[in-house]
mmCIF file of C-alpha atoms in Angstrom:
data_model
loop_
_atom_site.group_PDB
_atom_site.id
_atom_site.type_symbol
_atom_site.label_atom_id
_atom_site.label_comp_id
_atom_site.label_asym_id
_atom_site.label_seq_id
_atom_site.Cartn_x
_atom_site.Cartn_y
_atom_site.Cartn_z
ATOM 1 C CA UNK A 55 92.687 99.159 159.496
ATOM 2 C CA UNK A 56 93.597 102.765 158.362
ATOM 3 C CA UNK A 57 93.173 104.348 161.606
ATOM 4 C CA UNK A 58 95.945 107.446 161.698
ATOM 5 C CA UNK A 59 97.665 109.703 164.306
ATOM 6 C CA UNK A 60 99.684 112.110 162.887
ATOM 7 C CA UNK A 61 102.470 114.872 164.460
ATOM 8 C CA UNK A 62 103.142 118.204 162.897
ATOM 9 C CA UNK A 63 105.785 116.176 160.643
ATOM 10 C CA UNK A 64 105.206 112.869 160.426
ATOM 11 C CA UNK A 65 102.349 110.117 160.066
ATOM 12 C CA UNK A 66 101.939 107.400 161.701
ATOM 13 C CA UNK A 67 99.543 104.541 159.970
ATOM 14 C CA UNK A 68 98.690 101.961 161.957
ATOM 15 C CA UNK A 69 98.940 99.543 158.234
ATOM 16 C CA UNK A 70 100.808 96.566 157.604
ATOM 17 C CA UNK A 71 98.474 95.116 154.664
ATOM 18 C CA UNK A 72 98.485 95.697 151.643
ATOM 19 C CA UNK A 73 96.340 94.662 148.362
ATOM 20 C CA UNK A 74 99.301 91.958 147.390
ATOM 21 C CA UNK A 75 98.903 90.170 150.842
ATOM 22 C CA UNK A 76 95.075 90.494 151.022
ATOM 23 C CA UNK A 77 94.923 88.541 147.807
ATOM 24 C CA UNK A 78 97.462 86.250 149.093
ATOM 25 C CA UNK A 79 96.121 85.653 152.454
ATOM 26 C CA UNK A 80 92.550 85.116 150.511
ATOM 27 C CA UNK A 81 94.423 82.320 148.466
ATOM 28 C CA UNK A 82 95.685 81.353 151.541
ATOM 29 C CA UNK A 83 92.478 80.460 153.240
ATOM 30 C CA UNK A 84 90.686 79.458 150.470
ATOM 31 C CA UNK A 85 93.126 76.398 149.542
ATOM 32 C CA UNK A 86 93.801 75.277 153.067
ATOM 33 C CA UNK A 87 89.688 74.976 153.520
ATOM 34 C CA UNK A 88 89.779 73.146 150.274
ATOM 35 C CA UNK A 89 92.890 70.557 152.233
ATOM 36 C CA UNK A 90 90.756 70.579 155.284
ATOM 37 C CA UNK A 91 87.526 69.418 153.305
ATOM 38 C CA UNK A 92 89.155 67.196 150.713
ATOM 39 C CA UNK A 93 91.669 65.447 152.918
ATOM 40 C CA UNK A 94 89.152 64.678 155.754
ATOM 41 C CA UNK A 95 86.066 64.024 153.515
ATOM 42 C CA UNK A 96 85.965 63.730 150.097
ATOM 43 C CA UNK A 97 89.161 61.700 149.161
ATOM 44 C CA UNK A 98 89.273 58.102 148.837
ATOM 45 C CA UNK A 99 91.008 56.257 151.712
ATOM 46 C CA UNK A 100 94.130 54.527 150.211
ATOM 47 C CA UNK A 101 94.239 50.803 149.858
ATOM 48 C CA UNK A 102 97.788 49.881 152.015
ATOM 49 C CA UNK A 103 96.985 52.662 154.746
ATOM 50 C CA UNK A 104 93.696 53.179 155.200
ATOM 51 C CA UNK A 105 92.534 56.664 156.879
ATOM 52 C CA UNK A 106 96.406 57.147 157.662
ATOM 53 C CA UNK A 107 96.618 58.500 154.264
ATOM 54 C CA UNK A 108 94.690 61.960 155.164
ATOM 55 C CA UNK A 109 97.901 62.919 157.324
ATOM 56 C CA UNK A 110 99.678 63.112 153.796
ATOM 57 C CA UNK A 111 97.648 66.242 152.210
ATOM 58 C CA UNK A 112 99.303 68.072 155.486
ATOM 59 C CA UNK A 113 102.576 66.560 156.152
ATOM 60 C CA UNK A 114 103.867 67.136 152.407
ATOM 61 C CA UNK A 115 102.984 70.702 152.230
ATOM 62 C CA UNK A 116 104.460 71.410 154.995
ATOM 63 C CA UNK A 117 107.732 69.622 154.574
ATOM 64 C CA UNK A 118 107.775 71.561 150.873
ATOM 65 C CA UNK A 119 107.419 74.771 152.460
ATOM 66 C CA UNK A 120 110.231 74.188 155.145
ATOM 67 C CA UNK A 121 112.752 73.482 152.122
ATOM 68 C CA UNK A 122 111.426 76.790 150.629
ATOM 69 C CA UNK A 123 111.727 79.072 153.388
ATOM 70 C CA UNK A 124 115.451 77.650 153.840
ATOM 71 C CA UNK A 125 116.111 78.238 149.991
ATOM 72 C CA UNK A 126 114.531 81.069 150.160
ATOM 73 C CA UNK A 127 116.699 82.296 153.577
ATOM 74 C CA UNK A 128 120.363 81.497 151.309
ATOM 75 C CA UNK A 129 119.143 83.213 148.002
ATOM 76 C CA UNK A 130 118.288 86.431 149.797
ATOM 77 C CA UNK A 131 121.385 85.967 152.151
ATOM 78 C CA UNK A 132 123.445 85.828 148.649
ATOM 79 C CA UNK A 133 121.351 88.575 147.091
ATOM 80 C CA UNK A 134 122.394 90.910 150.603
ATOM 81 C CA UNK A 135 126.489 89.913 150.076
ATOM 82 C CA UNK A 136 126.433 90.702 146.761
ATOM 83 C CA UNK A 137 124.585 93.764 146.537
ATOM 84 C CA UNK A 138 126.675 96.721 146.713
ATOM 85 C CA UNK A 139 124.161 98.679 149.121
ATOM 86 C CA UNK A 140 123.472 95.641 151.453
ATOM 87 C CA UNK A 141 119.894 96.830 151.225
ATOM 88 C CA UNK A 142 118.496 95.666 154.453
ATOM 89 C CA UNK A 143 115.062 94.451 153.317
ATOM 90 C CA UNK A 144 117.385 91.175 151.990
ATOM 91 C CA UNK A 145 118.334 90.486 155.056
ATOM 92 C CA UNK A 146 114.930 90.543 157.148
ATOM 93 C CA UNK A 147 113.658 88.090 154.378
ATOM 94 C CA UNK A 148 115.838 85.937 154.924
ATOM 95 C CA UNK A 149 115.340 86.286 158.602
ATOM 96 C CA UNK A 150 111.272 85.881 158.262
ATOM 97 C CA UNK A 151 111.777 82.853 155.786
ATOM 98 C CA UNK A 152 114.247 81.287 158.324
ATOM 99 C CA UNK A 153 111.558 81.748 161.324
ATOM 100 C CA UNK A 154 108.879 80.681 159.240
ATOM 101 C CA UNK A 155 110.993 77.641 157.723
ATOM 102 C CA UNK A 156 111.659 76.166 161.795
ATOM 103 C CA UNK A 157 108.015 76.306 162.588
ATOM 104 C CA UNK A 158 107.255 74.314 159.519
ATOM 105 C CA UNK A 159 109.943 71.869 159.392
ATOM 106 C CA UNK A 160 108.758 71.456 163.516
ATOM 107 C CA UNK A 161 105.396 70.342 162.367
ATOM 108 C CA UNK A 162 106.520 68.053 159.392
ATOM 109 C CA UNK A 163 108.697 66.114 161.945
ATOM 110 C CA UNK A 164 105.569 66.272 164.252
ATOM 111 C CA UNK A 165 102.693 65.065 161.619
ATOM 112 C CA UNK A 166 105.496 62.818 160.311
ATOM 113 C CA UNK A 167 105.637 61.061 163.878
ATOM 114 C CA UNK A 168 102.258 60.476 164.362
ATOM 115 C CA UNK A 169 102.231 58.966 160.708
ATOM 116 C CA UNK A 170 105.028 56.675 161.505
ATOM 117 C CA UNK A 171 103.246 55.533 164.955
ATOM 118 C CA UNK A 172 100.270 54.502 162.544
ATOM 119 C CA UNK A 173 102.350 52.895 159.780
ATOM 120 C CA UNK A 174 105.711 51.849 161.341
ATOM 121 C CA UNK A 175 104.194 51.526 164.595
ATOM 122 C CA UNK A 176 106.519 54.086 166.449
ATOM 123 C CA UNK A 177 106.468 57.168 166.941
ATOM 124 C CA UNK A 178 110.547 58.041 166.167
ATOM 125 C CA UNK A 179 113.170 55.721 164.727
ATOM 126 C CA UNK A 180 117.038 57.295 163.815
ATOM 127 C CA UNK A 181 116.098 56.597 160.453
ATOM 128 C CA UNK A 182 118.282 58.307 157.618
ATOM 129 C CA UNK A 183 114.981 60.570 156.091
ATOM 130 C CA UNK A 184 114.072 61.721 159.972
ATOM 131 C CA UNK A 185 117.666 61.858 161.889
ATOM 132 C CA UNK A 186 118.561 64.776 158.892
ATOM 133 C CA UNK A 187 115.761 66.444 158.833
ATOM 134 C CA UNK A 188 115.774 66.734 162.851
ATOM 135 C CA UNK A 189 119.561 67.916 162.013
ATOM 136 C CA UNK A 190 118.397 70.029 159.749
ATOM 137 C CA UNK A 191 116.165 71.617 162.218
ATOM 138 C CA UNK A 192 117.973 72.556 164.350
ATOM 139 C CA UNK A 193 120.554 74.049 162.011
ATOM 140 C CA UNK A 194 117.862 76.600 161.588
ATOM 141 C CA UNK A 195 117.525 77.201 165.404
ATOM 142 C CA UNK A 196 120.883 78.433 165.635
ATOM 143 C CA UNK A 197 120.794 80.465 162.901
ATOM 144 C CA UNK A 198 117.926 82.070 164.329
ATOM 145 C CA UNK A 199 120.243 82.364 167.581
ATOM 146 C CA UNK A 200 123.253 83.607 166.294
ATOM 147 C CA UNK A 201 120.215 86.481 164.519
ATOM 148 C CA UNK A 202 119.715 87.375 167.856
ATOM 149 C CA UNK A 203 123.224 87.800 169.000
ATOM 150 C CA UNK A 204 123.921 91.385 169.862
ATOM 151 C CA UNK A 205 125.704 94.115 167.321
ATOM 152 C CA UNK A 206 124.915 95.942 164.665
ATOM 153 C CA UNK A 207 122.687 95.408 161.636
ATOM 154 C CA UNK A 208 125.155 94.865 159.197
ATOM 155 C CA UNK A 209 126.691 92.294 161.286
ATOM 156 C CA UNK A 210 124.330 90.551 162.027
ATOM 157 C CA UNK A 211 123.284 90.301 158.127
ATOM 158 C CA UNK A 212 126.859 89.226 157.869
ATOM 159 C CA UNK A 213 127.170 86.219 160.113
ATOM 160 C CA UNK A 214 123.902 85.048 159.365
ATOM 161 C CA UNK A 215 123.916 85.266 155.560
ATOM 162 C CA UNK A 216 127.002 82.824 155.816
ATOM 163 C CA UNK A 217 125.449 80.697 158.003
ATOM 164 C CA UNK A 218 122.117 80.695 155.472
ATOM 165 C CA UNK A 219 124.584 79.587 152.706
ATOM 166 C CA UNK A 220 126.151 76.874 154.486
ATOM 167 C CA UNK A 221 122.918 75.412 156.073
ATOM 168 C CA UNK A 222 120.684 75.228 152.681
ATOM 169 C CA UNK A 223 123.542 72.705 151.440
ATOM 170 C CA UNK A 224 121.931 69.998 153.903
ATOM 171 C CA UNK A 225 118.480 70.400 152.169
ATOM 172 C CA UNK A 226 119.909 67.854 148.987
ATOM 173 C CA UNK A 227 120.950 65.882 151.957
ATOM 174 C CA UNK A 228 117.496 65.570 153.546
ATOM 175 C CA UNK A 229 115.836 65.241 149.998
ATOM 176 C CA UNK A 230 117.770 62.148 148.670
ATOM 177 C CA UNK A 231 119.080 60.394 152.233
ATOM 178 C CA UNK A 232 116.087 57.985 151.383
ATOM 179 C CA UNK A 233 117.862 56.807 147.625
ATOM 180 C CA UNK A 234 121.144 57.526 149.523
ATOM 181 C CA UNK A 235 120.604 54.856 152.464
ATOM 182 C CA UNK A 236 118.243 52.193 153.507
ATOM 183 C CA UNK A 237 115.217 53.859 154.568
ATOM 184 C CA UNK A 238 112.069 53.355 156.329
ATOM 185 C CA UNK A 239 110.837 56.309 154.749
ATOM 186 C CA UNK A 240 109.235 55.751 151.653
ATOM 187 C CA UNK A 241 110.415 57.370 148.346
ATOM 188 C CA UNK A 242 108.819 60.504 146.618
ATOM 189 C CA UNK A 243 105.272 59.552 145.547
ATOM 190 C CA UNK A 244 104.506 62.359 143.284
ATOM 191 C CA UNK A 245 107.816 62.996 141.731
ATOM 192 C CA UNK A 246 109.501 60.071 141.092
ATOM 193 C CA UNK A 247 112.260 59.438 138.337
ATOM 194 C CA UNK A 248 110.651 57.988 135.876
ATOM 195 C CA UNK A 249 107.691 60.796 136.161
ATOM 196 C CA UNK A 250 104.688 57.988 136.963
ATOM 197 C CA UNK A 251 102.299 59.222 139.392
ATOM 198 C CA UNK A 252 100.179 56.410 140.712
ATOM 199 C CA UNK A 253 97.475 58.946 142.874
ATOM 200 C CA UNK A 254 94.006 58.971 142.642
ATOM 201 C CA UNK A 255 93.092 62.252 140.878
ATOM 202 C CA UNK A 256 90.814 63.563 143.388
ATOM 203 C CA UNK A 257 93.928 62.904 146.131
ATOM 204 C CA UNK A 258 96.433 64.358 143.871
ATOM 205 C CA UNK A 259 94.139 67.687 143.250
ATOM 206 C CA UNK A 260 94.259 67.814 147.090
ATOM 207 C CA UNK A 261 97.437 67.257 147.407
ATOM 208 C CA UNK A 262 98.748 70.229 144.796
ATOM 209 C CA UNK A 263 95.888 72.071 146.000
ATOM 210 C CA UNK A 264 97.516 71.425 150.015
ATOM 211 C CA UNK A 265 100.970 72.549 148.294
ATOM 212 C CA UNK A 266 99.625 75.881 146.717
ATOM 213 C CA UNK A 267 97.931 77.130 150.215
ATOM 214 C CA UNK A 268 100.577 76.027 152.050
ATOM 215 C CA UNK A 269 103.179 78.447 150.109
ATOM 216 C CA UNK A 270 100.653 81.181 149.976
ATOM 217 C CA UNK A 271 100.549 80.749 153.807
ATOM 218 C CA UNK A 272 104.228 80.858 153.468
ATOM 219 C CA UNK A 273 104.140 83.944 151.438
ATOM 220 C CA UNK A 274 101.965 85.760 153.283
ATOM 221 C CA UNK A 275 103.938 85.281 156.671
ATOM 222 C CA UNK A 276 107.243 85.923 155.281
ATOM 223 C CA UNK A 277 105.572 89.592 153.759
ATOM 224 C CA UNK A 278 104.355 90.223 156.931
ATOM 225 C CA UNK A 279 107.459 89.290 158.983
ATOM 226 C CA UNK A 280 109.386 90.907 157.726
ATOM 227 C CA UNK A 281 107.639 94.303 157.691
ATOM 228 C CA UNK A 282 107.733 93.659 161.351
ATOM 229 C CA UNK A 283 111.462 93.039 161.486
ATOM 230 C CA UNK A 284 111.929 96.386 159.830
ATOM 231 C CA UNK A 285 109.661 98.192 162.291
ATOM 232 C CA UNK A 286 111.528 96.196 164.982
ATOM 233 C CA UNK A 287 114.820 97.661 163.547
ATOM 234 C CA UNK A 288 113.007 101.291 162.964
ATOM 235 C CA UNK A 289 112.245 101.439 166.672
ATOM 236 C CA UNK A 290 115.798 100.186 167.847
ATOM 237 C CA UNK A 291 117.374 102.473 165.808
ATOM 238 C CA UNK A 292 115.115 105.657 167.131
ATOM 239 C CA UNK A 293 115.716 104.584 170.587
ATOM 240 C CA UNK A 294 119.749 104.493 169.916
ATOM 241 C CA UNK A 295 119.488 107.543 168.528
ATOM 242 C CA UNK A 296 117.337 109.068 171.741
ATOM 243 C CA UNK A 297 120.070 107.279 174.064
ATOM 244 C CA UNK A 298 123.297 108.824 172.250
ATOM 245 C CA UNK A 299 121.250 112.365 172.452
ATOM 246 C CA UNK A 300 120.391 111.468 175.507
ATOM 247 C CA UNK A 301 124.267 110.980 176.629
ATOM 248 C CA UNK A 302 126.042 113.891 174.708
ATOM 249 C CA UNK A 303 123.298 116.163 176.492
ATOM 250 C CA UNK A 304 124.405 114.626 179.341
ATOM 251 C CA UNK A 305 128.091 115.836 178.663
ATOM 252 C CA UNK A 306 127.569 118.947 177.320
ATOM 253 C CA UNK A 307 125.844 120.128 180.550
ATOM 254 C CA UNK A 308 129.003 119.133 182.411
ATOM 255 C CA UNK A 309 131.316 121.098 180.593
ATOM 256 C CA UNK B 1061 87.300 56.519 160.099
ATOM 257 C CA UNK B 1062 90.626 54.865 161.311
ATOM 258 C CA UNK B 1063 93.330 56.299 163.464
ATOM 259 C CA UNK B 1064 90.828 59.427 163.913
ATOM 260 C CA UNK B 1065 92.756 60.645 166.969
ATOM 261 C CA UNK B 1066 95.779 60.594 164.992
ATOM 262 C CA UNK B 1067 94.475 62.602 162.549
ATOM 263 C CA UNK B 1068 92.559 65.057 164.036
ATOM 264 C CA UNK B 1069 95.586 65.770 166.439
ATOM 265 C CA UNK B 1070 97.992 66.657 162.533
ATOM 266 C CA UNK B 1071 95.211 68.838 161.516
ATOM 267 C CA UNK B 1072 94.271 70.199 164.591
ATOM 268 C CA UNK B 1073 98.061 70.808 165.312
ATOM 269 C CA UNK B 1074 99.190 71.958 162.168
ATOM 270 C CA UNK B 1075 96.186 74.572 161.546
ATOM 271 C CA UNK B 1076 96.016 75.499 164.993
ATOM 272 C CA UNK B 1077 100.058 76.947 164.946
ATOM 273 C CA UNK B 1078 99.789 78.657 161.625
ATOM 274 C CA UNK B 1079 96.272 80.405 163.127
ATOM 275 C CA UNK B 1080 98.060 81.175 166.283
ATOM 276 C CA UNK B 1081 101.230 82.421 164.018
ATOM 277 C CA UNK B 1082 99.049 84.933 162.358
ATOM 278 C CA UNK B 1083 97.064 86.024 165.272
ATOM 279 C CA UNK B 1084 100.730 86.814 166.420
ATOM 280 C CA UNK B 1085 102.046 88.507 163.436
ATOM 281 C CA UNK B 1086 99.134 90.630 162.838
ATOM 282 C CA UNK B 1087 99.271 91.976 166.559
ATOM 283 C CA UNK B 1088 103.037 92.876 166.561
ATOM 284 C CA UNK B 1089 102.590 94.464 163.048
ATOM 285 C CA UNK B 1090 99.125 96.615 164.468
ATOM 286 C CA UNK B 1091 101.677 97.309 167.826
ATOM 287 C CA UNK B 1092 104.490 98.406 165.953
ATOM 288 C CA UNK B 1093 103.038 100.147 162.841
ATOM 289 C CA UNK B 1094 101.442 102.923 165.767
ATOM 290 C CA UNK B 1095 105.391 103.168 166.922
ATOM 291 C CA UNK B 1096 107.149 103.333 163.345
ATOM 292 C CA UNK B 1097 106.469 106.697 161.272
ATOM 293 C CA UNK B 1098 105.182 105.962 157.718
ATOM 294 C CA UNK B 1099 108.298 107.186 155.983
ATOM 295 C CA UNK B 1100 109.917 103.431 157.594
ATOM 296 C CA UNK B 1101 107.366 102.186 156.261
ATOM 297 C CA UNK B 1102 108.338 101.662 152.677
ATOM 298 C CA UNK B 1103 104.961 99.535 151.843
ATOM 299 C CA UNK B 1104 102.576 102.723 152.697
#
């Protein structure tokens, strides 16, 4: 993990870990091994679905951590436009949450349609709950695309952060399209409004226990992302820099 | 158990992306951290 080269001046550490995401990632595994044991084995099977129930101690976690990531993409797209430095390091969180976010809200849609083919009997329906969250989706895509759109850092930090604020306003849309309009998606089991939770315990423990491994998953990936980004942007900056030395070497031998 | 093929495929979905996501992040963070000097490197 620590293995080193090192130049005259500088170090290079082959390290992205660090004690903070070793403890996460432990968390991490721990609590998914717990959802993979509890949700498959030791909790009850539910009295209207049967077995179909299991899918749940997945499918909710992972829908929770998709509207996290895209929370957390806007409030460290606001923290980059208002700080007076535009510290980078905002900007490639928001970037890792955002990447992180697509790839969960992509499996929520696809644990969610294997549900429904069990319980509704098919697999996809334009259904109020589903049709925004696919919207939602691919909201995120493009953001992701217009991140990859050429220019410099600051811009694209710029563009995107405005995109990040505009896009997290369809997350209350999402959340409440199934009080909003008839749906064949069924209303919030754990939270409801008037605070009654009618879960087996050993099913709810699973459930919270799915929720807290699923965000330290989240955390852990978003650490780790975005160190990468910055080493991304480290090494396209150094090889700018070569190219521009590069070119004025170029002209100065001409002259 | 019902619907076992349904479930297995979540699980076996769901775990199996987030295993292959950070088989992938760990490699392009091992890649790039021999590339990067430690002074970019603001968690060293």
């Amino acid at each position: 993990m620590t293995s080193a080269s090192s130049t005259t001046t500088q170090t290079f550490t082959a390290k992205v870990a660090t004690p903070t995401t070793r403890l996460v990632g432990a968390m991490a595994i721990v609590s998914m091994a717990w959802v993979v044991l509890g949700g498959l084995f030791v909790t009850p099977s539910d009295v209207n679905q049967g077995d179909a129930v299991r899918i749940m101690y997945v499918h909710v976690p992972t829908a929770w951590v998709a509207y996290l990531a895209f929370i957390v993409t806007a409030i460290a797209s606001a923290c980059w436009l208002l700080s007076r430095k535009h510290a980078m390091g905002f900007d490639r969180v928001a970037g890792a949450s955002a990447e992180v976010g697509v790839i969960f809200m992509a499996m929520t849609l696809l644990s969610g349609g294997l549900w429904g083919r069990i319980t509704w009997g098919t697999y996809w329906a334009w259904d109020p709950r589903l049709t925004t969250t696919a919207f939602l989706l691919v909201t995120y895509i493009g953001y992701l695309a217009v991140r990859g759109l050429g220019g410099s850092l600051e811009q694209r930090a710029r563009r995107s952060a405005v995109i990040a604020l505009l896009a997290v306003l369809e997350i209350p849309l999402v959340h409440f399209s199934v009080l909003m309009w008839r749906s064949l998606h069924q209303r919030a089991s754990v939270l409801s409004g008037d605070g009654d939770i009618k879960m087996d315990g050993s099913m709810l423990t699973t459930l919270l226990v799915g929720v807290i491994g699923f965000t330290c998953t989240f955390a852990w990936l978003v650490m780790h992302r975005s160190r990468v980004l910055a080493m991304q942007d480290a090494v396209q900056s150094s090889q700018l820099d070569a190219a521009l030395q590069d070119r004025a070497s170029e002209s100065a031998g001409l002259k | 158990m019902d619907h076992l093929g349904f479930i297995a495929a979540v699980y076996l979905t769901t775990f199996g992306v987030i295993i292959v996501l950070v088989a992938k992040t760990v490699k392009q963070g091992r890649d790039l951290a021999s590339k990067v000097a430690d002074k970019d490197k603001p968690w060293t």
